[in-house]
Short mmCIF file of C-alpha atoms in Angstrom, two decimals:
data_model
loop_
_atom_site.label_atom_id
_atom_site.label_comp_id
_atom_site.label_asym_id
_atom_site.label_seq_id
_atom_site.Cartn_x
_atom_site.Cartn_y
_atom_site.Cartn_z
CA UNK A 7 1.80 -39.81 -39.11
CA UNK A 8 -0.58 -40.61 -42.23
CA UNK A 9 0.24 -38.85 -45.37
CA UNK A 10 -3.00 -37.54 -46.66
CA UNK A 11 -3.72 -38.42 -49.92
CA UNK A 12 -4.73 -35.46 -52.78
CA UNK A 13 -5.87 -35.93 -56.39
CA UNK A 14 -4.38 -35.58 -59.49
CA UNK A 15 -5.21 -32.25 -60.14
CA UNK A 16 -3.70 -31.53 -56.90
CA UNK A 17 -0.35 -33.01 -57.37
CA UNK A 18 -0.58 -31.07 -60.33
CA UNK A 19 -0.85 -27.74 -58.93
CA UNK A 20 1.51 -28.46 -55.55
CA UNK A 21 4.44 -29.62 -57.68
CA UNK A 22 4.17 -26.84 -60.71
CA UNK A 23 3.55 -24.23 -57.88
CA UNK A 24 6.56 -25.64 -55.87
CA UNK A 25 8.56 -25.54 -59.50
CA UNK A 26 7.70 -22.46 -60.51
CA UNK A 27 8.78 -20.96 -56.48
CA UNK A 28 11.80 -23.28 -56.15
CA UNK A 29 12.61 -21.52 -59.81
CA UNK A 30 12.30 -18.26 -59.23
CA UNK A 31 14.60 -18.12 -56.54
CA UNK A 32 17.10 -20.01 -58.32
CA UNK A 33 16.79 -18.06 -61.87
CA UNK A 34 17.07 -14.45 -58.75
CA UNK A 35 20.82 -16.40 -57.73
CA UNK A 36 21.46 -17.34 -61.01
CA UNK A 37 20.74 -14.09 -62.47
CA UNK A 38 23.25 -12.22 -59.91
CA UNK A 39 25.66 -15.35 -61.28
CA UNK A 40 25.15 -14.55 -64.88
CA UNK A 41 25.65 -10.39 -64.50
CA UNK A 42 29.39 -10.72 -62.48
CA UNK A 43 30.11 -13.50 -65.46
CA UNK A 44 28.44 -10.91 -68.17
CA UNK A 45 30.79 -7.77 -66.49
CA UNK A 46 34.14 -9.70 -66.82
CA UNK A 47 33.44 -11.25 -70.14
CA UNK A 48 32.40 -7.83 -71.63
CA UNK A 49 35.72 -6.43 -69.77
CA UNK A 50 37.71 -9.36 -71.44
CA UNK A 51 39.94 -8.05 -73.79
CA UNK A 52 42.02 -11.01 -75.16
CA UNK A 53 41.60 -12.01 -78.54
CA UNK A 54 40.29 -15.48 -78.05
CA UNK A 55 37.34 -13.77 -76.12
CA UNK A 56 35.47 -15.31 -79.03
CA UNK A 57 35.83 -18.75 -77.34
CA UNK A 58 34.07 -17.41 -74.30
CA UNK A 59 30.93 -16.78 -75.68
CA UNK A 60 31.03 -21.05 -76.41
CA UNK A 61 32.94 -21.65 -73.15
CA UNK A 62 30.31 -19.86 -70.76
CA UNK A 63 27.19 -20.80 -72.67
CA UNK A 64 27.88 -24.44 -72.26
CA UNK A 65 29.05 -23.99 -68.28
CA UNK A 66 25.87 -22.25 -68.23
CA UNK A 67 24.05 -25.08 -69.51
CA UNK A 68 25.22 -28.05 -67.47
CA UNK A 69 24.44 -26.11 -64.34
CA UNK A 70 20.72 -25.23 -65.97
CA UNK A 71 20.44 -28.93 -66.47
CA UNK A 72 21.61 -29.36 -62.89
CA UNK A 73 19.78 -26.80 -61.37
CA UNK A 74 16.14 -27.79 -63.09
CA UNK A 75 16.80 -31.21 -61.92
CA UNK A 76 17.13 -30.26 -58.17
CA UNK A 77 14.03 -28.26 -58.53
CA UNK A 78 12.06 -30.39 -60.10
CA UNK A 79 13.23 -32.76 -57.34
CA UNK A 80 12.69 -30.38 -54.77
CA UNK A 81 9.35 -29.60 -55.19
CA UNK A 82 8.26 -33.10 -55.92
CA UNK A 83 9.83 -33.98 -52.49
CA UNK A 84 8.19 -30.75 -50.44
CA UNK A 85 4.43 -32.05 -52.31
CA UNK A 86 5.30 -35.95 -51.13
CA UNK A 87 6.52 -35.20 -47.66
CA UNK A 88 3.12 -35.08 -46.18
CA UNK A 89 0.85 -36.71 -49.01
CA UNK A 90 0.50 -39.11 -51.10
CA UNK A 91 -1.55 -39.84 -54.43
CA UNK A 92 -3.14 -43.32 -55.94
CA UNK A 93 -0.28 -44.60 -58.37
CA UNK A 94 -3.68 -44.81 -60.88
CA UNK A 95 -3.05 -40.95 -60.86
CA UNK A 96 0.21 -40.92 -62.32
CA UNK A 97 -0.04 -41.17 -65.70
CA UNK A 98 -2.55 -37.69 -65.58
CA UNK A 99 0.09 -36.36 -63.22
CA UNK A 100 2.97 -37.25 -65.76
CA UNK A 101 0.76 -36.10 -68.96
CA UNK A 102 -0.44 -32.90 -67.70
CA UNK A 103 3.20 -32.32 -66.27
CA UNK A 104 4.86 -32.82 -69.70
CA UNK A 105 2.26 -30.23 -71.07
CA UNK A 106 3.59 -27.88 -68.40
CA UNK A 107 7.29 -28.52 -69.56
CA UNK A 108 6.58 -27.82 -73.14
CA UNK A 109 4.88 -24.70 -72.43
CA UNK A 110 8.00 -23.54 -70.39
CA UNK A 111 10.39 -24.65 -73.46
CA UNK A 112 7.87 -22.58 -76.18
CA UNK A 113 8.08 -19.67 -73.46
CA UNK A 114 12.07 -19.74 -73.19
CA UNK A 115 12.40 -19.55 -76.77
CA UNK A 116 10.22 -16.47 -77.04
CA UNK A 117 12.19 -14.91 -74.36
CA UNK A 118 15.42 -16.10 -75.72
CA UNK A 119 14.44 -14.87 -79.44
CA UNK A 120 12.63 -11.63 -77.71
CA UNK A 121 15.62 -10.43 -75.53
CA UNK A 122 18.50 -11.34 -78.41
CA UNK A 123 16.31 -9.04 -80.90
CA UNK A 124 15.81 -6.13 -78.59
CA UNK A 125 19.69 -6.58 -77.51
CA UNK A 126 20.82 -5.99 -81.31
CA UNK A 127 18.38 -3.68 -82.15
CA UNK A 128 19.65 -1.35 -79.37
CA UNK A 129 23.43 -1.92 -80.07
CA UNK A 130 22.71 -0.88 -83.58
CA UNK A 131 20.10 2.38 -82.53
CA UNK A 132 23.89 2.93 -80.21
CA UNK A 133 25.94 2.33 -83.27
CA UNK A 134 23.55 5.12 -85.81
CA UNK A 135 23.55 7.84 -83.01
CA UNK A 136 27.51 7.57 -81.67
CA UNK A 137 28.01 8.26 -85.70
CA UNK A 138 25.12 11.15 -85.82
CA UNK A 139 27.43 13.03 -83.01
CA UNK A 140 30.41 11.81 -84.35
CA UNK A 141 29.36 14.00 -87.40
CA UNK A 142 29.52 17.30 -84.93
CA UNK A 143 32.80 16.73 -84.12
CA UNK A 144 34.69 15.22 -87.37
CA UNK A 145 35.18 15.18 -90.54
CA UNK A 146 33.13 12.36 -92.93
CA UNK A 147 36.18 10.58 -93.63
CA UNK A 148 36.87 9.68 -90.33
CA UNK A 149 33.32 9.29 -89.19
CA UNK A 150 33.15 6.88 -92.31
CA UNK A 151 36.11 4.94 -90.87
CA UNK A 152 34.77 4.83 -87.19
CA UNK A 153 31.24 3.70 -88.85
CA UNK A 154 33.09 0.94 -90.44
CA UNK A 155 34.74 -0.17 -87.20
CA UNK A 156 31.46 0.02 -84.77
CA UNK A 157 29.78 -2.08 -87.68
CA UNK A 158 32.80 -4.74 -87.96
CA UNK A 159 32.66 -5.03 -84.47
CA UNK A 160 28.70 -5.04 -83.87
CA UNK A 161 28.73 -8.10 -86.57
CA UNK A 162 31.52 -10.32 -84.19
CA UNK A 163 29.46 -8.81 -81.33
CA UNK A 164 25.89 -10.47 -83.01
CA UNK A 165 27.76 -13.83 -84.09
CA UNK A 166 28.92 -14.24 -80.98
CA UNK A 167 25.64 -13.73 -78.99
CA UNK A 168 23.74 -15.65 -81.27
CA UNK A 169 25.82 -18.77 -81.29
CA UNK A 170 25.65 -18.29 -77.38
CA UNK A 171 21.80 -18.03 -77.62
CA UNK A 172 21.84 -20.67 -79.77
CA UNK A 173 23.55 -23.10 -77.06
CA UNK A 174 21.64 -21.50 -73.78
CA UNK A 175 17.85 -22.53 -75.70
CA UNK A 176 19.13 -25.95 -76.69
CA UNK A 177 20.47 -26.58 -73.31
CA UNK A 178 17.57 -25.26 -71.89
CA UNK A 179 15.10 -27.61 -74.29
CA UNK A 180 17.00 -30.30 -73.78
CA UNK A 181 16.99 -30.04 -70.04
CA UNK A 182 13.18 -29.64 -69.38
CA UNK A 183 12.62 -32.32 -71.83
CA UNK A 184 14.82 -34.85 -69.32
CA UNK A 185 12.61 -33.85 -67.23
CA UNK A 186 9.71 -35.36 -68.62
CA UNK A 187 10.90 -39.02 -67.83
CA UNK A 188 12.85 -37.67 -64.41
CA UNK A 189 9.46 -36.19 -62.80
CA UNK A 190 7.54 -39.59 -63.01
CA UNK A 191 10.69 -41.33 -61.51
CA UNK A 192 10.75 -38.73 -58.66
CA UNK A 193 6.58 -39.00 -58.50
CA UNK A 194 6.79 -43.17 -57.90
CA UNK A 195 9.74 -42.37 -55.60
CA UNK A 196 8.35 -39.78 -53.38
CA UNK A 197 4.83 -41.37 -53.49
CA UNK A 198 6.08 -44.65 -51.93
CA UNK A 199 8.91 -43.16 -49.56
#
């Protein structure tokens, strides 16, 4: 059977729209993934939980890397399975690709930056009204004291989830730029096979 052969445009389009529906289902696993590890390291109560908020970041990054690889090598496969392109089109293919994968890194690191802002914002908003209804109950001193304690532990709280932030949005930068030189690999490879 003869592959039929599509433009660049078209490669384009068939391997970001294969990306983009390889990734969502992957980023709906790895979400379910990410809440069970979220619920035990929030229910972790050993004093080096600290660590964890390195340890799981940088798990969670090798698999990111892993996981955008086999998509990106997915959908390149599922666009090359029953066409093929003129290897003059590659280098628009690999330039207009590249654009793609930048956009994706500028968009991560808005939704990175947005989600860690609204995340302390409402831990502090939880912080100022647990010590309005404290106030009801007891006396200043003590309110004063819990205050103290809900603040000393929002500040470990925000270290820790921005160092982990910190790592996820490097990882993830880091992986969709390897991408970059892996796509026109798997483009020559796929094109010929």
């Amino acid at each position: 059977m003869e592959k039929k052969e599509i433009t660049a445009k078209t490669t384009v389009k068939a391997i970001i729209t294969g990306f983009v529906s390889y990734g969502i289902i992957t980023i709906f696993i790895c979400y379910i993934i990410l809440t069970i590890a979220n619920s035990i390291l929030n229910n972790y109560s050993g004093t080096s939980s600290g660590g964890l908020y390195i340890t799981l970041p940088m798990i969670a990054v090798i698999l990111v890397y892993c996981i955008i690889h086999l998509v990106c090598r997915m959908s390149t496969y599922d666009v090359f399975k029953k066409c093929k392109t003129n290897p003059d089109n590659y280098k628009n293919i690999s330039k207009f690709l590249n654009i793609f994968f930048i956009v994706v890194i500028l968009a991560s690191i808005i939704l990175f930056l947005g989600l860690l802002n609204m995340n302390l914002k409402y831990q502090l908003m939880t912080i100022n009204y647990s010590t309005l209804k404290y106030k009801e109950i007891f006396s200043e001193n003590f309110v004063e004291t819990l205050h103290n304690q809900m603040i000393s532990t929002y500040n470990t709280y925000r270290t820790n989830l921005i160092t982990a932030t910190i790592i996820l949005e490097i990882g993830c930068a880091i992986s969709f730029l390897s991408l970059i030189p892996y796509q026109s690999k798997m483009i020559k490879k796929y094109n010929e096979f």
